[in-house]
PDB file of C-alpha atoms in Angstrom:
ATOM      1  CA  MET H   1      27.219  33.737  -5.671  1.00 58.00           C
ATOM      2  CA  GLN H   2      23.952  33.693  -3.698  1.00 76.00           C
ATOM      3  CA  VAL H   3      23.098  30.215  -4.948  1.00 75.00           C
ATOM      4  CA  GLU H   4      26.392  28.884  -3.573  1.00 81.00           C
ATOM      5  CA  ILE H   5      25.664  30.411  -0.170  1.00 84.00           C
ATOM      6  CA  LEU H   6      22.187  28.864  -0.140  1.00 81.00           C
ATOM      7  CA  GLY H   7      23.708  25.496  -1.020  1.00 83.00           C
ATOM      8  CA  VAL H   8      25.679  25.675   2.228  1.00 85.00           C
ATOM      9  CA  LEU H   9      23.096  27.383   4.434  1.00 89.00           C
ATOM     10  CA  ILE H  10      20.159  25.071   3.732  1.00 88.00           C
ATOM     11  CA  PRO H  11      21.820  21.844   4.972  1.00 89.00           C
ATOM     12  CA  PHE H  12      23.344  23.748   7.894  1.00 92.00           C
ATOM     13  CA  ALA H  13      19.950  25.167   8.864  1.00 94.00           C
ATOM     14  CA  PHE H  14      18.347  21.728   8.594  1.00 93.00           C
ATOM     15  CA  PHE H  15      20.847  20.073  10.926  1.00 95.00           C
ATOM     16  CA  ALA H  16      20.742  23.040  13.316  1.00 96.00           C
ATOM     17  CA  LEU H  17      16.957  22.715  13.498  1.00 97.00           C
ATOM     18  CA  VAL H  18      17.158  18.970  14.161  1.00 96.00           C
ATOM     19  CA  PHE H  19      19.788  19.497  16.863  1.00 97.00           C
ATOM     20  CA  ALA H  20      17.808  22.312  18.495  1.00 97.00           C
ATOM     21  CA  SER H  21      14.623  20.222  18.518  1.00 97.00           C
ATOM     22  CA  LEU H  22      16.385  17.285  20.157  1.00 96.00           C
ATOM     23  CA  TYR H  23      18.071  19.557  22.687  1.00 96.00           C
ATOM     24  CA  VAL H  24      14.810  21.207  23.716  1.00 96.00           C
ATOM     25  CA  HIS H  25      13.033  17.850  23.929  1.00 95.00           C
ATOM     26  CA  LEU H  26      15.711  16.245  26.086  1.00 93.00           C
ATOM     27  CA  THR H  27      16.184  19.197  28.441  1.00 95.00           C
ATOM     28  CA  THR H  28      12.435  19.611  28.927  1.00 94.00           C
ATOM     29  CA  ARG H  29      12.017  15.907  29.637  1.00 89.00           C
ATOM     30  CA  ASN H  30      14.878  16.018  32.137  1.00 89.00           C
ATOM     31  CA  LYS H  31      13.369  19.026  33.957  1.00 92.00           C
ATOM     32  CA  GLU H  32       9.979  17.306  34.159  1.00 88.00           C
ATOM     33  CA  ARG H  33      11.541  14.167  35.591  1.00 86.00           C
ATOM     34  CA  LEU H  34      13.529  16.101  38.179  1.00 87.00           C
ATOM     35  CA  ALA H  35      10.399  17.982  39.243  1.00 87.00           C
ATOM     36  CA  LEU H  36       8.486  14.720  39.656  1.00 85.00           C
ATOM     37  CA  ILE H  37      11.303  13.177  41.688  1.00 85.00           C
ATOM     38  CA  GLU H  38      11.409  16.246  43.960  1.00 88.00           C
ATOM     39  CA  LYS H  39       7.680  15.850  44.592  1.00 87.00           C
ATOM     40  CA  GLY H  40       8.244  12.261  45.652  1.00 84.00           C
ATOM     41  CA  ALA H  41       7.296  10.330  42.534  1.00 80.00           C
ATOM     42  CA  SER H  42       8.935   6.979  41.984  1.00 77.00           C
ATOM     43  CA  PRO H  43      11.732   6.854  39.374  1.00 71.00           C
ATOM     44  CA  ASP H  44      10.142   3.655  38.083  1.00 74.00           C
ATOM     45  CA  LEU H  45       7.581   5.823  36.289  1.00 73.00           C
ATOM     46  CA  PHE H  46      10.195   6.734  33.706  1.00 72.00           C
ATOM     47  CA  LYS H  47      10.975   3.210  32.572  1.00 74.00           C
ATOM     48  CA  ALA H  48       9.316   2.275  29.331  1.00 70.00           C
ATOM     49  CA  LYS H  49       6.638  -0.316  29.747  1.00 71.00           C
ATOM     50  CA  PRO H  50       6.908  -3.238  27.348  1.00 68.00           C
ATOM     51  CA  THR H  51       4.147  -3.193  24.810  1.00 66.00           C
ATOM     52  CA  GLU H  52       2.607  -6.227  23.233  1.00 61.00           C
ATOM     53  CA  SER H  53       3.695  -6.345  19.650  1.00 60.00           C
ATOM     54  CA  SER H  54       1.027  -7.884  17.522  1.00 62.00           C
ATOM     55  CA  GLY H  55       3.469  -8.769  14.748  1.00 71.00           C
ATOM     56  CA  TYR H  56       1.150  -7.312  12.154  1.00 81.00           C
ATOM     57  CA  THR H  57       3.281  -4.230  11.546  1.00 86.00           C
ATOM     58  CA  THR H  58       5.720  -6.198   9.420  1.00 87.00           C
ATOM     59  CA  PHE H  59       2.859  -7.895   7.607  1.00 88.00           C
ATOM     60  CA  LYS H  60       1.172  -4.550   6.946  1.00 90.00           C
ATOM     61  CA  SER H  61       4.407  -2.932   5.750  1.00 92.00           C
ATOM     62  CA  GLY H  62       5.160  -5.878   3.499  1.00 93.00           C
ATOM     63  CA  LEU H  63       1.781  -5.782   1.801  1.00 94.00           C
ATOM     64  CA  PHE H  64       2.036  -1.999   1.442  1.00 94.00           C
ATOM     65  CA  LEU H  65       5.432  -2.272  -0.266  1.00 95.00           C
ATOM     66  CA  ILE H  66       4.177  -5.088  -2.505  1.00 96.00           C
ATOM     67  CA  GLY H  67       1.288  -2.809  -3.461  1.00 95.00           C
ATOM     68  CA  ILE H  68       3.698   0.016  -4.291  1.00 96.00           C
ATOM     69  CA  ALA H  69       5.786  -2.325  -6.440  1.00 96.00           C
ATOM     70  CA  LEU H  70       2.682  -3.491  -8.291  1.00 96.00           C
ATOM     71  CA  GLY H  71       1.697   0.157  -8.728  1.00 95.00           C
ATOM     72  CA  ILE H  72       5.055   0.952 -10.315  1.00 95.00           C
ATOM     73  CA  ILE H  73       4.651  -1.988 -12.683  1.00 96.00           C
ATOM     74  CA  ALA H  74       1.084  -0.953 -13.555  1.00 95.00           C
ATOM     75  CA  GLY H  75       2.266   2.636 -14.068  1.00 94.00           C
ATOM     76  CA  TYR H  76       4.916   1.398 -16.482  1.00 95.00           C
ATOM     77  CA  PHE H  77       2.320  -0.473 -18.532  1.00 94.00           C
ATOM     78  CA  LEU H  78       0.068   2.589 -18.599  1.00 94.00           C
ATOM     79  CA  THR H  79       2.906   4.795 -19.857  1.00 94.00           C
ATOM     80  CA  GLU H  80       3.639   2.249 -22.567  1.00 94.00           C
ATOM     81  CA  SER H  81       0.001   2.452 -23.659  1.00 93.00           C
ATOM     82  CA  GLY H  82       0.291   6.216 -24.085  1.00 91.00           C
ATOM     83  CA  MET H  83      -0.827   7.700 -20.766  1.00 90.00           C
ATOM     84  CA  ASP H  84       1.046  10.628 -19.235  1.00 92.00           C
ATOM     85  CA  GLU H  85       3.996   9.264 -17.248  1.00 91.00           C
ATOM     86  CA  THR H  86       3.538  11.349 -14.103  1.00 91.00           C
ATOM     87  CA  ALA H  87      -0.182  10.684 -13.814  1.00 92.00           C
ATOM     88  CA  ALA H  88       0.231   6.977 -14.508  1.00 93.00           C
ATOM     89  CA  TYR H  89       2.913   6.364 -11.910  1.00 94.00           C
ATOM     90  CA  PHE H  90       1.401   8.477  -9.130  1.00 94.00           C
ATOM     91  CA  SER H  91      -2.122   7.173  -9.566  1.00 95.00           C
ATOM     92  CA  MET H  92      -1.082   3.529  -9.728  1.00 95.00           C
ATOM     93  CA  ILE H  93       1.326   3.781  -6.781  1.00 95.00           C
ATOM     94  CA  PHE H  94      -1.358   5.326  -4.576  1.00 96.00           C
ATOM     95  CA  LEU H  95      -4.044   2.944  -5.834  1.00 96.00           C
ATOM     96  CA  PHE H  96      -2.064  -0.251  -5.312  1.00 96.00           C
ATOM     97  CA  GLY H  97      -0.498   0.987  -2.066  1.00 95.00           C
ATOM     98  CA  GLY H  98      -3.997   1.624  -0.729  1.00 95.00           C
ATOM     99  CA  ILE H  99      -5.185  -1.762  -1.947  1.00 96.00           C
ATOM    100  CA  GLY H 100      -2.250  -3.350  -0.101  1.00 94.00           C
ATOM    101  CA  LEU H 101      -3.273  -1.615   3.123  1.00 94.00           C
ATOM    102  CA  VAL H 102      -6.913  -2.659   2.726  1.00 94.00           C
ATOM    103  CA  VAL H 103      -5.872  -6.269   2.075  1.00 93.00           C
ATOM    104  CA  SER H 104      -3.638  -6.223   5.158  1.00 91.00           C
ATOM    105  CA  PHE H 105      -6.554  -4.897   7.233  1.00 91.00           C
ATOM    106  CA  LEU H 106      -8.891  -7.615   5.974  1.00 91.00           C
ATOM    107  CA  LEU H 107      -6.353 -10.404   6.464  1.00 90.00           C
ATOM    108  CA  GLN H 108      -5.426  -9.093   9.905  1.00 86.00           C
ATOM    109  CA  GLY H 109      -9.068  -9.401  10.933  1.00 81.00           C
ATOM    110  CA  LYS H 110      -9.147 -13.003   9.727  1.00 82.00           C
ATOM    111  CA  PHE H 111      -5.948 -13.845  11.625  1.00 77.00           C
ATOM    112  CA  LYS H 112      -7.273 -12.296  14.846  1.00 75.00           C
ATOM    113  CA  ASN H 113     -10.469 -14.348  14.646  1.00 76.00           C
ATOM    114  CA  LYS H 114      -8.540 -17.632  14.523  1.00 69.00           C
TER     115      LYS H 114
END
């Protein structure tokens, strides 16, 4: 009986927490903006300034995901050779994911120099 109640309460509590966090964030931001406007600040301060996107985020994410995929494949081969499944997959995913990030950092430096 208690497990069934927890099965309902946990998702409800999660969504209530998300809603409450958003509500507090938005109301606080609105109060800050109104206070600044009352003091004579320009409403243009609240517009988001366009940021220069370097385009490397997609490149970095792509190499990271390729590294994770290679880690899964390497983990599979290690489990086939007799290594513990959990250790093989976790270690290879982290290793190859990290290698993907390092490669993206090195290649990003080369692209910036050109």
